[in-house]
Amino acid sequence: MDATTEALQDDAGTFPHLDRDTSNCSIARTLEVVGEKWTILILREVWYGSSRFSEFERVLGCPRNLLAARLKMLVEEGILATETYQEPGSRSRPKYVITPKGADLVPAVMGLLQWGDRYRADPEGPAMLSRHRGCGAHVDAQIRCDQGHAVQPEDIESIPGPAFRLRPAE
Amino acid sequence: MDATTEALQDDAGTFPHLDRDTSNCSIARTLEVVGEKWTILILREVWYGSSRFSEFERVLGCPRNLLAARLKMLVEEGILATETYQEPGSRSRPKYVITPKGADLVPAVMGLLQWGDRYRADPEGPAMLSRHRGCGAHVDAQIRCDQGHAVQPEDIESIPGPAFRLRPAE
DNA sequence: CCTCTGAGTTTACTTTTCCATACTCAGCTA
DNA sequence: TAGCTGAGTATGGAAAAGTAAACTCAGAGG
C-alpha cells in the first residue's frame, strides 16, 4: 500500500469522494459488460436451462440481430462458451454454456432477483423459486464479511482502495 | 400451493421452461426500475455519501435532464426519499437519502461490484474497498440457504413458483 | 443435386434513449 | 429590486435499440 492510499484510508469517511476519478469503478465496468438490454436475461435463461439460439429467441422474444450480438459479446468476454450439439439426422450446431467467470455473476443476479421477489412480485408470489439442491432450503444473496458475520447495508464502510485516484483538474 | 404448481414442482428440472410466460420475471422487473443508464451509479454515489443534485452531477458527469428524471423515478419508486437541507445564507433545498427499500438493493450492487473487482479491476486493484464497520474485515455478496449453508451457483435449483404461468398459445 | 433446418447476417425503418446546451425559477443577500 | 445560486425544465440532434422481413450458409437426407 503506497503512502497516498494510506493517507486516504486514515481519512476514511471523509475522503474526497466528490473529486475522485470514477472511470475505474468496478460497478460501472461490470455494467459495461452486462448492462445492455437482454444481456442479463440471456444469462437468466442459461441457468434456467436454455443453450441454443432458437431457445433464447423463443423464450425471450428478443430480436435476432440483438440476440446474436449479445451472445457474441458474452462469448468474447468469457462469460459464455460455445460447445456443439448434434440432433440425430442434423449437422452439429453451436450451443452456449456458462463459464466459471459467468457463474461468478450469480450473486449479482440473485440480488436483483430477490429484490424483485420482495417488491415487484405478483400478489401470489414469485414466478420462480430458488432452493439449495439437496437440502432444499430457500437461497438468497446476502452480505457477509470474511469473519463470517452477516452484514447490514448500513454497516458497510467504503474506503479508497489501491487504484483510488483523484479526478484530473479541469 | 395450487394443483398446477404442485404438478410442475414435482416435475422440477424438467418443467417446460421454454413455454413459460416470462413477463412476470423478478429479474426483468427489477431491471425495469434500476436497469436504465445512471440509475445504479446514482445509488452508488448515495452510499459513497452524495445527496445533492449538484453533487451527483459533478461526480457522475451525467446530463442534468437524465439526472433529474432518474432521481424523480427513484423517489417515486420509494428507493430514495427527499429531505431538505439549508446552507447558511441560502434557502432550503432538497436532498436525496436512501430508504430501506433502496438499501435492499445493496446485495445486488455488491454482486456487481465484486465481479468487477475480480475481472475488470486495474492491475493494482479496485478503486474502492468495502469493509465491515467495526470488525474491519472485507465484505462480499454471497449466496446462502436458509439452513446457513454457503451455496455454489451450480447447487442452486430453480423451480416454478406460485406465479408460474405458461405463455398463452399463439 | 435439391431441399430442409438451425443459426445466424443484412437491410430498412421506427421508436426510444442519450447527450449537450440553453433557459427558467425560487428565495436569499445586497 | 437586482443579482446570485442550486435545482431543476426544455429542446434539438445523435446514438442506440426495437421491429420485420429477406437473405445466406453449412451440412444431412432424399
JSON list of N, CA and C in Angstrom, two decimals, chain A residues 94-118:
[
{"chain": "A", "resi": 94, "resn": "PRO", "atom": "N", "xyz": [-23.81, -24.95, -32.85]},
{"chain": "A", "resi": 94, "resn": "PRO", "atom": "CA", "xyz": [-23.27, -24.43, -31.60]},
{"chain": "A", "resi": 94, "resn": "PRO", "atom": "C", "xyz": [-24.33, -24.32, -30.50]},
{"chain": "A", "resi": 95, "resn": "LYS", "atom": "N", "xyz": [-23.89, -24.47, -29.26]},
{"chain": "A", "resi": 95, "resn": "LYS", "atom": "CA", "xyz": [-24.73, -24.11, -28.13]},
{"chain": "A", "resi": 95, "resn": "LYS", "atom": "C", "xyz": [-23.89, -23.33, -27.14]},
{"chain": "A", "resi": 96, "resn": "TYR", "atom": "N", "xyz": [-24.56, -22.68, -26.22]},
{"chain": "A", "resi": 96, "resn": "TYR", "atom": "CA", "xyz": [-23.89, -21.75, -25.32]},
{"chain": "A", "resi": 96, "resn": "TYR", "atom": "C", "xyz": [-24.00, -22.26, -23.90]},
{"chain": "A", "resi": 97, "resn": "VAL", "atom": "N", "xyz": [-22.86, -22.31, -23.22]},
{"chain": "A", "resi": 97, "resn": "VAL", "atom": "CA", "xyz": [-22.85, -22.76, -21.83]},
{"chain": "A", "resi": 97, "resn": "VAL", "atom": "C", "xyz": [-22.13, -21.72, -20.97]},
{"chain": "A", "resi": 98, "resn": "ILE", "atom": "N", "xyz": [-22.47, -21.73, -19.69]},
{"chain": "A", "resi": 98, "resn": "ILE", "atom": "CA", "xyz": [-21.88, -20.76, -18.77]},
{"chain": "A", "resi": 98, "resn": "ILE", "atom": "C", "xyz": [-20.46, -21.18, -18.41]},
{"chain": "A", "resi": 99, "resn": "THR", "atom": "N", "xyz": [-19.60, -20.22, -18.21]},
{"chain": "A", "resi": 99, "resn": "THR", "atom": "CA", "xyz": [-18.23, -20.48, -17.76]},
{"chain": "A", "resi": 99, "resn": "THR", "atom": "C", "xyz": [-18.13, -20.15, -16.28]},
{"chain": "A", "resi": 100, "resn": "PRO", "atom": "N", "xyz": [-17.01, -20.49, -15.62]},
{"chain": "A", "resi": 100, "resn": "PRO", "atom": "CA", "xyz": [-16.84, -20.07, -14.22]},
{"chain": "A", "resi": 100, "resn": "PRO", "atom": "C", "xyz": [-16.95, -18.55, -14.06]},
{"chain": "A", "resi": 101, "resn": "LYS", "atom": "N", "xyz": [-16.40, -17.81, -15.01]},
{"chain": "A", "resi": 101, "resn": "LYS", "atom": "CA", "xyz": [-16.50, -16.34, -14.96]},
{"chain": "A", "resi": 101, "resn": "LYS", "atom": "C", "xyz": [-17.95, -15.90, -15.02]},
{"chain": "A", "resi": 102, "resn": "GLY", "atom": "N", "xyz": [-18.74, -16.58, -15.83]},
{"chain": "A", "resi": 102, "resn": "GLY", "atom": "CA", "xyz": [-20.17, -16.27, -15.91]},
{"chain": "A", "resi": 102, "resn": "GLY", "atom": "C", "xyz": [-20.88, -16.66, -14.63]},
{"chain": "A", "resi": 103, "resn": "ALA", "atom": "N", "xyz": [-20.51, -17.81, -14.06]},
{"chain": "A", "resi": 103, "resn": "ALA", "atom": "CA", "xyz": [-21.15, -18.26, -12.82]},
{"chain": "A", "resi": 103, "resn": "ALA", "atom": "C", "xyz": [-20.90, -17.27, -11.68]},
{"chain": "A", "resi": 104, "resn": "ASP", "atom": "N", "xyz": [-19.79, -16.54, -11.76]},
{"chain": "A", "resi": 104, "resn": "ASP", "atom": "CA", "xyz": [-19.50, -15.55, -10.72]},
{"chain": "A", "resi": 104, "resn": "ASP", "atom": "C", "xyz": [-20.43, -14.36, -10.77]},
{"chain": "A", "resi": 105, "resn": "LEU", "atom": "N", "xyz": [-21.25, -14.27, -11.81]},
{"chain": "A", "resi": 105, "resn": "LEU", "atom": "CA", "xyz": [-22.26, -13.21, -11.84]},
{"chain": "A", "resi": 105, "resn": "LEU", "atom": "C", "xyz": [-23.52, -13.61, -11.07]},
{"chain": "A", "resi": 106, "resn": "VAL", "atom": "N", "xyz": [-23.60, -14.86, -10.66]},
{"chain": "A", "resi": 106, "resn": "VAL", "atom": "CA", "xyz": [-24.82, -15.33, -10.00]},
{"chain": "A", "resi": 106, "resn": "VAL", "atom": "C", "xyz": [-25.18, -14.51, -8.74]},
{"chain": "A", "resi": 107, "resn": "PRO", "atom": "N", "xyz": [-24.22, -14.17, -7.87]},
{"chain": "A", "resi": 107, "resn": "PRO", "atom": "CA", "xyz": [-24.63, -13.36, -6.71]},
{"chain": "A", "resi": 107, "resn": "PRO", "atom": "C", "xyz": [-25.31, -12.06, -7.11]},
{"chain": "A", "resi": 108, "resn": "ALA", "atom": "N", "xyz": [-24.79, -11.39, -8.13]},
{"chain": "A", "resi": 108, "resn": "ALA", "atom": "CA", "xyz": [-25.40, -10.13, -8.57]},
{"chain": "A", "resi": 108, "resn": "ALA", "atom": "C", "xyz": [-26.81, -10.38, -9.10]},
{"chain": "A", "resi": 109, "resn": "VAL", "atom": "N", "xyz": [-26.97, -11.40, -9.90]},
{"chain": "A", "resi": 109, "resn": "VAL", "atom": "CA", "xyz": [-28.28, -11.67, -10.49]},
{"chain": "A", "resi": 109, "resn": "VAL", "atom": "C", "xyz": [-29.27, -12.14, -9.41]},
{"chain": "A", "resi": 110, "resn": "MET", "atom": "N", "xyz": [-28.77, -12.94, -8.45]},
{"chain": "A", "resi": 110, "resn": "MET", "atom": "CA", "xyz": [-29.63, -13.34, -7.33]},
{"chain": "A", "resi": 110, "resn": "MET", "atom": "C", "xyz": [-30.09, -12.12, -6.54]},
{"chain": "A", "resi": 111, "resn": "GLY", "atom": "N", "xyz": [-29.21, -11.14, -6.42]},
{"chain": "A", "resi": 111, "resn": "GLY", "atom": "CA", "xyz": [-29.58, -9.92, -5.71]},
{"chain": "A", "resi": 111, "resn": "GLY", "atom": "C", "xyz": [-30.71, -9.19, -6.41]},
{"chain": "A", "resi": 112, "resn": "LEU", "atom": "N", "xyz": [-30.62, -9.09, -7.72]},
{"chain": "A", "resi": 112, "resn": "LEU", "atom": "CA", "xyz": [-31.70, -8.46, -8.49]},
{"chain": "A", "resi": 112, "resn": "LEU", "atom": "C", "xyz": [-32.98, -9.26, -8.35]},
{"chain": "A", "resi": 113, "resn": "LEU", "atom": "N", "xyz": [-32.83, -10.59, -8.43]},
{"chain": "A", "resi": 113, "resn": "LEU", "atom": "CA", "xyz": [-33.98, -11.49, -8.36]},
{"chain": "A", "resi": 113, "resn": "LEU", "atom": "C", "xyz": [-34.72, -11.33, -7.03]},
{"chain": "A", "resi": 114, "resn": "GLN", "atom": "N", "xyz": [-33.97, -11.31, -5.95]},
{"chain": "A", "resi": 114, "resn": "GLN", "atom": "CA", "xyz": [-34.67, -11.29, -4.66]},
{"chain": "A", "resi": 114, "resn": "GLN", "atom": "C", "xyz": [-35.28, -9.92, -4.37]},
{"chain": "A", "resi": 115, "resn": "TRP", "atom": "N", "xyz": [-34.68, -8.86, -4.91]},
{"chain": "A", "resi": 115, "resn": "TRP", "atom": "CA", "xyz": [-35.31, -7.55, -4.75]},
{"chain": "A", "resi": 115, "resn": "TRP", "atom": "C", "xyz": [-36.65, -7.53, -5.50]},
{"chain": "A", "resi": 116, "resn": "GLY", "atom": "N", "xyz": [-36.65, -8.06, -6.71]},
{"chain": "A", "resi": 116, "resn": "GLY", "atom": "CA", "xyz": [-37.89, -8.14, -7.47]},
{"chain": "A", "resi": 116, "resn": "GLY", "atom": "C", "xyz": [-38.92, -9.02, -6.79]},
{"chain": "A", "resi": 117, "resn": "ASP", "atom": "N", "xyz": [-38.46, -10.15, -6.22]},
{"chain": "A", "resi": 117, "resn": "ASP", "atom": "CA", "xyz": [-39.38, -11.03, -5.48]},
{"chain": "A", "resi": 117, "resn": "ASP", "atom": "C", "xyz": [-40.02, -10.28, -4.31]},
{"chain": "A", "resi": 118, "resn": "ARG", "atom": "N", "xyz": [-39.23, -9.44, -3.66]},
{"chain": "A", "resi": 118, "resn": "ARG", "atom": "CA", "xyz": [-39.75, -8.76, -2.48]},
{"chain": "A", "resi": 118, "resn": "ARG", "atom": "C", "xyz": [-40.67, -7.60, -2.83]}
]
